[in-house]
mmCIF file with all atom_site columns, C-alpha atoms and ligand atoms in Angstrom:
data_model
loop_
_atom_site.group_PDB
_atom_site.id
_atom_site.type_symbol
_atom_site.label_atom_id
_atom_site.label_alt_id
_atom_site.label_comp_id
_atom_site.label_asym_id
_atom_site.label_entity_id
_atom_site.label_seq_id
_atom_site.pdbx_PDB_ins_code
_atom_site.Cartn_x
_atom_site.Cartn_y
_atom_site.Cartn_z
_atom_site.occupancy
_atom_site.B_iso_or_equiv
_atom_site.pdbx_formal_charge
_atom_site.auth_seq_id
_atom_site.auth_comp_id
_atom_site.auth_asym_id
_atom_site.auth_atom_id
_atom_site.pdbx_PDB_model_num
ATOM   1   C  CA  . UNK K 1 1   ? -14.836 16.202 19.205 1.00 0.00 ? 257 UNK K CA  1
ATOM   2   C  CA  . UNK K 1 2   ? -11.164 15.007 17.243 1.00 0.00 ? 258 UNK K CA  1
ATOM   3   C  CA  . UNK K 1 3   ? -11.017 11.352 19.621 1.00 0.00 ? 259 UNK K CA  1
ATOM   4   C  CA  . UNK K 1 4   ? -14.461 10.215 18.077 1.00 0.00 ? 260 UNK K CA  1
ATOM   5   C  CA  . UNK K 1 5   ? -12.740 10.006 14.512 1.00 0.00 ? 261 UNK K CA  1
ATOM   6   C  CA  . UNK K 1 6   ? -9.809  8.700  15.655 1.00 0.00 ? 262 UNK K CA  1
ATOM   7   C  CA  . UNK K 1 7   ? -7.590  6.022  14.325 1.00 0.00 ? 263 UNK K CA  1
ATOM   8   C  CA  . UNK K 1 8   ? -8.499  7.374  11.489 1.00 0.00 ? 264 UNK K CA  1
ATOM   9   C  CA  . UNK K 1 9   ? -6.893  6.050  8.217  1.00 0.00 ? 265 UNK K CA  1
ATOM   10  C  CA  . UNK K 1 10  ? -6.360  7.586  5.044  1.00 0.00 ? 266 UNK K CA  1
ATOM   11  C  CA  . UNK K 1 11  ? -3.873  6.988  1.736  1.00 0.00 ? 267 UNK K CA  1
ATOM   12  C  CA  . UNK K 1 12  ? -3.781  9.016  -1.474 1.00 0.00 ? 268 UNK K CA  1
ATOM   13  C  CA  . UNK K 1 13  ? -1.442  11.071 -4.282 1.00 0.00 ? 269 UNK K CA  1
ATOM   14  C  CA  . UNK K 1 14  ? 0.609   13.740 -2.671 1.00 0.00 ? 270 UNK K CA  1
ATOM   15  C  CA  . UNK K 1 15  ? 0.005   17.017 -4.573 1.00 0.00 ? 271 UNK K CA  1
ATOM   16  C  CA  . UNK K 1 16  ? 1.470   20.553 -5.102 1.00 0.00 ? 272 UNK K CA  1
ATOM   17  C  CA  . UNK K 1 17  ? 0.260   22.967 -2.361 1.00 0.00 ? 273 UNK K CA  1
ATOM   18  C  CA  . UNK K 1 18  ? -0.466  26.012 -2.594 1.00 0.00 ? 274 UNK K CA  1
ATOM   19  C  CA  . UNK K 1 19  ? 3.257   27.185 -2.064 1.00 0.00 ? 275 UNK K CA  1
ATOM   20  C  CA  . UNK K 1 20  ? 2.834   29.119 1.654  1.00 0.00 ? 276 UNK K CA  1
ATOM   21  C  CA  . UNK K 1 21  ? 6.393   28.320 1.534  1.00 0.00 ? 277 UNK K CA  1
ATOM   22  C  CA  . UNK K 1 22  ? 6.324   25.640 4.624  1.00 0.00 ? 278 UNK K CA  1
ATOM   23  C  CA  . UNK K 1 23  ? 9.350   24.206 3.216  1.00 0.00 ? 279 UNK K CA  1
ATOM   24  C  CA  . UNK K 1 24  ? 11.273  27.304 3.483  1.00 0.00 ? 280 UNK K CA  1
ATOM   25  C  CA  . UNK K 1 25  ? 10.085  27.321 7.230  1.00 0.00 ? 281 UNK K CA  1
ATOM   26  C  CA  . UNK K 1 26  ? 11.811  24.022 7.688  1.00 0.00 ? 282 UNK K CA  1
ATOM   27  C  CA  . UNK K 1 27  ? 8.508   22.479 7.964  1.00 0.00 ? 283 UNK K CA  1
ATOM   28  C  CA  . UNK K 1 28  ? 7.563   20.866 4.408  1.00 0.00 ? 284 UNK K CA  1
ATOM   29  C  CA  . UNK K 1 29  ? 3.912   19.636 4.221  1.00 0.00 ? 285 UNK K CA  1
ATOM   30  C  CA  . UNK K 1 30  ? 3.050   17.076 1.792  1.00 0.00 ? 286 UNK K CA  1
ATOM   31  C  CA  . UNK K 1 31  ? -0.965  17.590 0.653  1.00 0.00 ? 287 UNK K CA  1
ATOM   32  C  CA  . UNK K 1 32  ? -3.678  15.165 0.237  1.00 0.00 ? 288 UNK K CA  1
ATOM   33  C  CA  . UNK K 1 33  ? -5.763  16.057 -3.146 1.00 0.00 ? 289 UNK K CA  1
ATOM   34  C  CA  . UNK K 1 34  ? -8.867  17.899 -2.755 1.00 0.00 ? 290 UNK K CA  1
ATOM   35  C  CA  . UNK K 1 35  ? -10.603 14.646 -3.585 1.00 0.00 ? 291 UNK K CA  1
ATOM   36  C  CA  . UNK K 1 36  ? -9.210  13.107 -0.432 1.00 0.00 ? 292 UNK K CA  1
ATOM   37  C  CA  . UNK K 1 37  ? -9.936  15.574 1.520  1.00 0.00 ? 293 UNK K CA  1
ATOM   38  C  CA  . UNK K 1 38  ? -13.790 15.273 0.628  1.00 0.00 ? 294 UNK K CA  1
ATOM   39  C  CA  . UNK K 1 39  ? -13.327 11.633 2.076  1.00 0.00 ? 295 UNK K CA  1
ATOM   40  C  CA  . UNK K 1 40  ? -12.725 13.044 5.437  1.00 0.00 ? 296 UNK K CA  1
ATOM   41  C  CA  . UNK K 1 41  ? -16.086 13.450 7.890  1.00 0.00 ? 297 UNK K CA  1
ATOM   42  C  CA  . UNK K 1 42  ? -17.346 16.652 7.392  1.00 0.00 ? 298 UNK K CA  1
ATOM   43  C  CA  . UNK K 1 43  ? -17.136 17.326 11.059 1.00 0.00 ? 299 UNK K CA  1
ATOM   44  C  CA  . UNK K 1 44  ? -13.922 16.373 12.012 1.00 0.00 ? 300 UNK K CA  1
ATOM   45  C  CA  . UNK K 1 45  ? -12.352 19.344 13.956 1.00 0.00 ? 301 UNK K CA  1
ATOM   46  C  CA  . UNK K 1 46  ? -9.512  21.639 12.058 1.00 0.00 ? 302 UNK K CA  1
ATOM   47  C  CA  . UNK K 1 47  ? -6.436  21.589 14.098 1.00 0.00 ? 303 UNK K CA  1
ATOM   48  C  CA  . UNK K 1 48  ? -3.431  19.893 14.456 1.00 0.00 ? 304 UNK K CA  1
ATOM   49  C  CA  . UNK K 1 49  ? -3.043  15.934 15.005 1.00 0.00 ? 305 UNK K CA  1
ATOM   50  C  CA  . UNK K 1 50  ? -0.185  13.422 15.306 1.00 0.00 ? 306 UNK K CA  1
ATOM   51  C  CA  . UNK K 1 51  ? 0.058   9.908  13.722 1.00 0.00 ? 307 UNK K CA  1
ATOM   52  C  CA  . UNK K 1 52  ? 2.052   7.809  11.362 1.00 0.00 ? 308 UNK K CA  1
ATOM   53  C  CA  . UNK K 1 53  ? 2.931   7.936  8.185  1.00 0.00 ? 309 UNK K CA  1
ATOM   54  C  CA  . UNK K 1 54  ? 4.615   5.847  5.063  1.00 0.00 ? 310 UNK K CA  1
ATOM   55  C  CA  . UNK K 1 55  ? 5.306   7.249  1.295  1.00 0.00 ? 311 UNK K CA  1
ATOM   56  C  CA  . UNK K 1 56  ? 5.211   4.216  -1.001 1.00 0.00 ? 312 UNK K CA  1
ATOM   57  C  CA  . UNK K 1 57  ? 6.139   0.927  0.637  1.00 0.00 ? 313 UNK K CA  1
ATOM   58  C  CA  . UNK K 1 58  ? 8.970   3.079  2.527  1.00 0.00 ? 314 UNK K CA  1
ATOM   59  C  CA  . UNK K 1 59  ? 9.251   3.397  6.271  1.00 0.00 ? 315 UNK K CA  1
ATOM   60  C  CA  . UNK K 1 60  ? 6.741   4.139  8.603  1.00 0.00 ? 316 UNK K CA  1
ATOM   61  C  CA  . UNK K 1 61  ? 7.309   7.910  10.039 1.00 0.00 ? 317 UNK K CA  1
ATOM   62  C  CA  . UNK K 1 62  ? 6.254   9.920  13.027 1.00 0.00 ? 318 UNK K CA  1
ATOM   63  C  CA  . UNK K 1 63  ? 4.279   12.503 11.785 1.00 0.00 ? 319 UNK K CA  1
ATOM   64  C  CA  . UNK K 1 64  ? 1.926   15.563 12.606 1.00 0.00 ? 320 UNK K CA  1
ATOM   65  C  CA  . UNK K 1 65  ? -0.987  16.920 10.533 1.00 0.00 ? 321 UNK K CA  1
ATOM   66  C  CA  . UNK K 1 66  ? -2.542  19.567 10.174 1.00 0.00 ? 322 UNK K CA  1
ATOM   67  C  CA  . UNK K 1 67  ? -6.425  20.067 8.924  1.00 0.00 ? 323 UNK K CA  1
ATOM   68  C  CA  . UNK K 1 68  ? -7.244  23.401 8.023  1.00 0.00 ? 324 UNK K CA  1
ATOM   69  C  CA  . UNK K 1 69  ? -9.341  25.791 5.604  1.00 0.00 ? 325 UNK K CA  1
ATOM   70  C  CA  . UNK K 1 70  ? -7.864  25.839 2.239  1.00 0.00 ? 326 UNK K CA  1
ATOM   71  C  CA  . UNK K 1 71  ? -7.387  29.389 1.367  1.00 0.00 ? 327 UNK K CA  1
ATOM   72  C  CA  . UNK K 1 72  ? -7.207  28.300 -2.247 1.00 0.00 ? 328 UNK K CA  1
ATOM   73  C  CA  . UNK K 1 73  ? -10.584 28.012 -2.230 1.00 0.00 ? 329 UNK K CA  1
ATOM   74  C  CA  . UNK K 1 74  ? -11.789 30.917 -0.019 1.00 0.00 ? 330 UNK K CA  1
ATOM   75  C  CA  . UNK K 1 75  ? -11.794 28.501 3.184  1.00 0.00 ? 331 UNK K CA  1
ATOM   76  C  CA  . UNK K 1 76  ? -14.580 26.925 2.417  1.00 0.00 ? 332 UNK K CA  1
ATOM   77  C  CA  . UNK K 1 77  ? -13.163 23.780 2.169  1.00 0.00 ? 333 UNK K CA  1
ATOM   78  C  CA  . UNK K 1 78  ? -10.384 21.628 4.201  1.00 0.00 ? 334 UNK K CA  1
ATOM   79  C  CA  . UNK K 1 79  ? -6.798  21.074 3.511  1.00 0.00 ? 335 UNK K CA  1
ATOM   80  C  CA  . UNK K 1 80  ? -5.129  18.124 5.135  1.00 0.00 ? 336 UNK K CA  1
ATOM   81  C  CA  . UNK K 1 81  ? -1.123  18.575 5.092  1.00 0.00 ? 337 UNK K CA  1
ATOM   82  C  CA  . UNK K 1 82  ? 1.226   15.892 6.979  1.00 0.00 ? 338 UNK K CA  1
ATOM   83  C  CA  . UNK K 1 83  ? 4.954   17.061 8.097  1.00 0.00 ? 339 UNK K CA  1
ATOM   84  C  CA  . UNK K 1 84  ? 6.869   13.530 8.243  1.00 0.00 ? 340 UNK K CA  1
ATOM   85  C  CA  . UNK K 1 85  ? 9.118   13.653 10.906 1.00 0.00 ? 341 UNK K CA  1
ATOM   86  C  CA  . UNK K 1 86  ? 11.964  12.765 9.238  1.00 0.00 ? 342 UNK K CA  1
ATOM   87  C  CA  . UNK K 1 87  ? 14.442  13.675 6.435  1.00 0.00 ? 343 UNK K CA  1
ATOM   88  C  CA  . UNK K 1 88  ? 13.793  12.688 2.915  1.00 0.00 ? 344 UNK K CA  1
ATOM   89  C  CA  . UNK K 1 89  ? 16.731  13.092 0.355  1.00 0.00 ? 345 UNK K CA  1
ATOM   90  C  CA  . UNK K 1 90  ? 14.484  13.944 -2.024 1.00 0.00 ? 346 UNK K CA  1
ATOM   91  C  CA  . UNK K 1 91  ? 10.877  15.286 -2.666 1.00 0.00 ? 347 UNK K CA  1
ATOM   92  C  CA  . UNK K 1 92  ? 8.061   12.584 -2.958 1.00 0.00 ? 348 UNK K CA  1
ATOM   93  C  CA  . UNK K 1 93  ? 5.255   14.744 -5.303 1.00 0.00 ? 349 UNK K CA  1
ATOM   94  C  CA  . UNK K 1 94  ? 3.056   12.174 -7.065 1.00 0.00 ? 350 UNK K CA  1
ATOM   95  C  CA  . UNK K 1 95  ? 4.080   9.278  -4.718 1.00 0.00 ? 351 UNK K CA  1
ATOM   96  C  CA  . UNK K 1 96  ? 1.228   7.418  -2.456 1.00 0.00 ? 352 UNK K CA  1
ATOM   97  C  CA  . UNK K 1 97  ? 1.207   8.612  1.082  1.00 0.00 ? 353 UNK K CA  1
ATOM   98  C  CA  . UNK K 1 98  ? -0.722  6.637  3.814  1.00 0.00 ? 354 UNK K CA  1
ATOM   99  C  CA  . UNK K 1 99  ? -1.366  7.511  7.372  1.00 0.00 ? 355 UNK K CA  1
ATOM   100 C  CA  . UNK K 1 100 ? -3.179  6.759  10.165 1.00 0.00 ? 356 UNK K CA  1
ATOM   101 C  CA  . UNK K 1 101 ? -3.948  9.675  12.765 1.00 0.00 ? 357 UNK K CA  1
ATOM   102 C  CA  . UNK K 1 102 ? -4.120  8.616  16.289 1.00 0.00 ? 358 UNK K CA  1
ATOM   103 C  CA  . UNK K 1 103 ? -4.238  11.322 18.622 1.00 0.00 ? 359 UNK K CA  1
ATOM   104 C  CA  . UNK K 1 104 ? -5.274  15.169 18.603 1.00 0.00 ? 360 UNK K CA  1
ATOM   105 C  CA  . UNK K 1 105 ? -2.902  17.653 19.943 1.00 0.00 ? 361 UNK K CA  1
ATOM   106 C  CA  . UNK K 1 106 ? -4.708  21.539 19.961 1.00 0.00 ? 362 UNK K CA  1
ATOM   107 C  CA  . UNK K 1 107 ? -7.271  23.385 17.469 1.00 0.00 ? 363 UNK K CA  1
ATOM   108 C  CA  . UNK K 1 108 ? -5.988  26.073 14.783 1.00 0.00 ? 364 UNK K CA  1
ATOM   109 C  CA  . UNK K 1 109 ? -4.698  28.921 15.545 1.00 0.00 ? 365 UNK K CA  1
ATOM   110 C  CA  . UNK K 1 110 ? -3.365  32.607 14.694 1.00 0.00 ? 366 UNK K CA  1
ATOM   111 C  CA  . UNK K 1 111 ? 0.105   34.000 15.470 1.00 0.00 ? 367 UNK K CA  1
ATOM   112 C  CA  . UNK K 1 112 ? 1.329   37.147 15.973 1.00 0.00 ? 368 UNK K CA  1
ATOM   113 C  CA  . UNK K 1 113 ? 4.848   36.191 14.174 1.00 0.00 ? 369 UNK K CA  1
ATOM   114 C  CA  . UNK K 1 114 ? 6.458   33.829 11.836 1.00 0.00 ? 370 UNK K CA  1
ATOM   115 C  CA  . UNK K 1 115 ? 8.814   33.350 14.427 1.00 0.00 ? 371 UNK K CA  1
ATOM   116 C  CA  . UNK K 1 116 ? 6.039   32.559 17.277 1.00 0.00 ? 372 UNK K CA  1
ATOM   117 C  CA  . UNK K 1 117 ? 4.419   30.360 14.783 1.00 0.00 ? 373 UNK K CA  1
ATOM   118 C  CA  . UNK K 1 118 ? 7.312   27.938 14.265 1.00 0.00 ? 374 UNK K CA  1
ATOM   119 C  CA  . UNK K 1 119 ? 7.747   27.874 17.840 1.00 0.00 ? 375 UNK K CA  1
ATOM   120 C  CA  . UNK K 1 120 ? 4.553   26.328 18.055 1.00 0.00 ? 376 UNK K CA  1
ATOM   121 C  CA  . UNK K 1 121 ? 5.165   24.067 15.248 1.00 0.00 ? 377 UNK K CA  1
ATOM   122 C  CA  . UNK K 1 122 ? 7.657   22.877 17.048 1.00 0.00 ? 378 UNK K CA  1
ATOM   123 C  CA  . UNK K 1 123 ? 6.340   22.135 20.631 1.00 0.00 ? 379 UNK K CA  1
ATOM   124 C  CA  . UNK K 1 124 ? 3.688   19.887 18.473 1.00 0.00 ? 380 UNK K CA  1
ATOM   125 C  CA  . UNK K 1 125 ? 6.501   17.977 16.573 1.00 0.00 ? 381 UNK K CA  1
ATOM   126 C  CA  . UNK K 1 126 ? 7.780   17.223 20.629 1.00 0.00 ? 382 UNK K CA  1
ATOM   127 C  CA  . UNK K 1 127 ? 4.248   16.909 21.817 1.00 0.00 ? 383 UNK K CA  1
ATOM   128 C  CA  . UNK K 1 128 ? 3.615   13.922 19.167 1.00 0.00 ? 384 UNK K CA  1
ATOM   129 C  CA  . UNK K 1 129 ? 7.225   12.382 19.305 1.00 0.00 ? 385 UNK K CA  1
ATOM   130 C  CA  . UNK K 1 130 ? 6.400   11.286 23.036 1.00 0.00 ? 386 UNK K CA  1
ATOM   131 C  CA  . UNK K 1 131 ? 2.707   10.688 22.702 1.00 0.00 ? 387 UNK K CA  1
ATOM   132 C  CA  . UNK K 1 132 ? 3.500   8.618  19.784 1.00 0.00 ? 388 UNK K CA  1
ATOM   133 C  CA  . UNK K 1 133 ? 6.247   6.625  21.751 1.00 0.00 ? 389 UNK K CA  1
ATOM   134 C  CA  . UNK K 1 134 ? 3.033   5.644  24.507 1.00 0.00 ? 390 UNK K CA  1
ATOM   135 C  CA  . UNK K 1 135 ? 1.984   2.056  23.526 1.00 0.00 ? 391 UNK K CA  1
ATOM   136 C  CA  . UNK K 1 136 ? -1.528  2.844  22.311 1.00 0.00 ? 392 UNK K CA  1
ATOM   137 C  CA  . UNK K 1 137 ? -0.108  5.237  19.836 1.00 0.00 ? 393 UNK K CA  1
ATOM   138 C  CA  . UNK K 1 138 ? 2.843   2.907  19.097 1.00 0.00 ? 394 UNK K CA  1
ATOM   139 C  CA  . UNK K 1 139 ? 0.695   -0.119 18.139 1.00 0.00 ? 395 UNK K CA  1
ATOM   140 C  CA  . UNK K 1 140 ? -0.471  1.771  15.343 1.00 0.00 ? 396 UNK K CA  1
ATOM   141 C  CA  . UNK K 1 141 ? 2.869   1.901  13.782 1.00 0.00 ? 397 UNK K CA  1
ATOM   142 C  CA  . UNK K 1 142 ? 2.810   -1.937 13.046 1.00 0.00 ? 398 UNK K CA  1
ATOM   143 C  CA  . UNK K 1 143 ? -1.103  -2.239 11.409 1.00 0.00 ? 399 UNK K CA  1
ATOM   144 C  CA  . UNK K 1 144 ? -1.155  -3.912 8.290  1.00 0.00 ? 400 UNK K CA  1
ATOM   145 C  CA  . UNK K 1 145 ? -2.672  -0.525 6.852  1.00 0.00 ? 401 UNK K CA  1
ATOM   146 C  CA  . UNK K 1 146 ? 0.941   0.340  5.894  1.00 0.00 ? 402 UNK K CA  1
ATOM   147 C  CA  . UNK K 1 147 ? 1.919   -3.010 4.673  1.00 0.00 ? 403 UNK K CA  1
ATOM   148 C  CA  . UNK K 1 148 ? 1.169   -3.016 0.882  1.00 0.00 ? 404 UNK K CA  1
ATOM   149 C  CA  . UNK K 1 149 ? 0.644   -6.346 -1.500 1.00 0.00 ? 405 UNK K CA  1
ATOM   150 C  CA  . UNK K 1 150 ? 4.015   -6.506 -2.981 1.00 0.00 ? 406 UNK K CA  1
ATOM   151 C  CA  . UNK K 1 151 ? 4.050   -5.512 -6.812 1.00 0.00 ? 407 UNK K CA  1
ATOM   152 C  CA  . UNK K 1 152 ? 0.416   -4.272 -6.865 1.00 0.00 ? 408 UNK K CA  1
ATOM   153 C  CA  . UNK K 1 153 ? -0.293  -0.812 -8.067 1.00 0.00 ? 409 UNK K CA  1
ATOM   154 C  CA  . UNK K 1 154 ? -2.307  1.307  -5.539 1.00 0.00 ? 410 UNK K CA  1
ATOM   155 C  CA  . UNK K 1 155 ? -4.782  3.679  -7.275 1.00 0.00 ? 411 UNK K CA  1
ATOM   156 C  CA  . UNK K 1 156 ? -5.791  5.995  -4.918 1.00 0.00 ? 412 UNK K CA  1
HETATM 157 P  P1  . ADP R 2 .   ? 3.514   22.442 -1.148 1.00 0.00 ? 695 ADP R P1  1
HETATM 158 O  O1  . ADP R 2 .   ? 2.908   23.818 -1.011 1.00 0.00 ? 695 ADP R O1  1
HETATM 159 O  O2  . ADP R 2 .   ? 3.624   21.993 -2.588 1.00 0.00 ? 695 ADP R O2  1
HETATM 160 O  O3  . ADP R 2 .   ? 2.815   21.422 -0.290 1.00 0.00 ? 695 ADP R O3  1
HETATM 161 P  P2  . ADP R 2 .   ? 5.691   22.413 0.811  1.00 0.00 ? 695 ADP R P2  1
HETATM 162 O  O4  . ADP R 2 .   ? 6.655   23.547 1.034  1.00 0.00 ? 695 ADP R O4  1
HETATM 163 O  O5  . ADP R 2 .   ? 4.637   22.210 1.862  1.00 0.00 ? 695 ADP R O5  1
HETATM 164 O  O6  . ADP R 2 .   ? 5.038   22.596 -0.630 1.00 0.00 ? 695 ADP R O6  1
HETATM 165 O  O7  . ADP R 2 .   ? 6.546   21.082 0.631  1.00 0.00 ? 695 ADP R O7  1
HETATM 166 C  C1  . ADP R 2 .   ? 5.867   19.849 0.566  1.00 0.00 ? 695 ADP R C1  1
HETATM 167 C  C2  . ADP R 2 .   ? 6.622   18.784 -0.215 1.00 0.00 ? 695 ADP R C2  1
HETATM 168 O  O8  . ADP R 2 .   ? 7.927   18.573 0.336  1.00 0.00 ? 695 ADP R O8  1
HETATM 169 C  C3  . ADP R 2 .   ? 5.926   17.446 -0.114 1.00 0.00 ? 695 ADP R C3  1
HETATM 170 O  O9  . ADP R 2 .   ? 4.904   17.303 -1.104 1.00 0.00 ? 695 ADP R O9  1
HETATM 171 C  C4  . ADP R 2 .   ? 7.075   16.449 -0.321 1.00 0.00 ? 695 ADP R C4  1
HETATM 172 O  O10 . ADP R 2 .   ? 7.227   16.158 -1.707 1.00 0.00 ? 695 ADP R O10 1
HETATM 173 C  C5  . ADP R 2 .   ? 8.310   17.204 0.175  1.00 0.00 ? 695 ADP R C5  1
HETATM 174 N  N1  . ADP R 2 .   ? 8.822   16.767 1.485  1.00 0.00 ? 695 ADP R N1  1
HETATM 175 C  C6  . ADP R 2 .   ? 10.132  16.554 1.753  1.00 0.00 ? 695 ADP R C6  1
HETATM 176 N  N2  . ADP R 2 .   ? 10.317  16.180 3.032  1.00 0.00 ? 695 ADP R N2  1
HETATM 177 C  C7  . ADP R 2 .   ? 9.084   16.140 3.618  1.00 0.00 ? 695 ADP R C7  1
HETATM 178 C  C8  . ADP R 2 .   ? 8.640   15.804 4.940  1.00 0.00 ? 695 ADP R C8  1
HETATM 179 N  N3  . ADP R 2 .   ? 9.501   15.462 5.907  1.00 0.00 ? 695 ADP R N3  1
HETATM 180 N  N4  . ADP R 2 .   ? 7.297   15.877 5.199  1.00 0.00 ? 695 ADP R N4  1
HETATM 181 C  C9  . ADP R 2 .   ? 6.438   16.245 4.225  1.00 0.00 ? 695 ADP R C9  1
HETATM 182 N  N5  . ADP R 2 .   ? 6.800   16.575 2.954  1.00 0.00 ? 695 ADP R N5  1
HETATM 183 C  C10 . ADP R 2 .   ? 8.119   16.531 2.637  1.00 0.00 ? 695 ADP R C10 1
HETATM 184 MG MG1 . MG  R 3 .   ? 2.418   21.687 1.796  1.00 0.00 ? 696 MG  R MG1 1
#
């Protein structure tokens, strides 16, 4: 399944989505390009994962991700959209995001209510804050994946 695939690194341009309005849920998802997504394996499992995650050369971020069937393109192909768990002043469109995904948390699903879905949202933001916080997930957080050469340009 997921743990096969997993650390699992990836870094690329944050694009526009396809505006299901996450942000208005409270639950902004910053989207790899469609190009990036193609880099994934093929048969990685669609569901929800948990990792880390750094815009630029900022911080490095708890975050959880979700890969899922891009209804842009009649599901046929993925989507891959990270929530940072954290509060960014402003939004980061066009910036380079890089993550690594450590850990698998439940496959898609559907929900009966906007209201049931954030709920769930939420249980997998608490789910990854403590797995995250266990040392094999926490080691992650210092790999020289997110350390950038200084004053270099990163092109994809
Ligand atoms: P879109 O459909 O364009 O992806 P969203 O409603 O999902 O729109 O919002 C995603 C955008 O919000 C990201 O591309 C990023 O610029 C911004 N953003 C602000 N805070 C966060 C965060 N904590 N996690 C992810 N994206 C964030
Ligand atoms: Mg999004």
């Amino acid at each position: 399944g997921a743990m096969r695939h997993l650390p699992y690194f990836c870094r690329g341009e944050v694009v526009k989505g396809f505006g299901r309005g996450s942000k208005e849920l409270g639950i902004p998802t910053a989207n790899f390009s469609e190009q990036v997504v193609e880099s994934f394996p093929s048969d990685i499992p669609t569901g929800i994962y948990y990792g880390w995650a750094c815009v630029g050369n900022g911080d490095v971020h708890k975050m959880v991700l979700s890969i899922g069937w891009n209804p842009f393109y009649k599901n046929i192909k993925k989507s891959v959209e990270t929530h940072i768990i954290h509060t960014f002043k402003e939004d980061f469109y066009g910036e380079i995001l890089s993550i690594v995904i450590t850990g698998y948390i439940r496959p898609e699903k559907n929900f009966d209510s906007l209201d049931a879905l954030i709920l769930a949202i939420q249980e997998d933001i608490e789910e990854a804050k403590r797995q995250l916080d266990l040392p094999e997930h926490l080691k992650l957080k210092e790999d020289n994946f997110f350390h950038l050469p200084e004053g270099k340009i990163v092109n994809n």
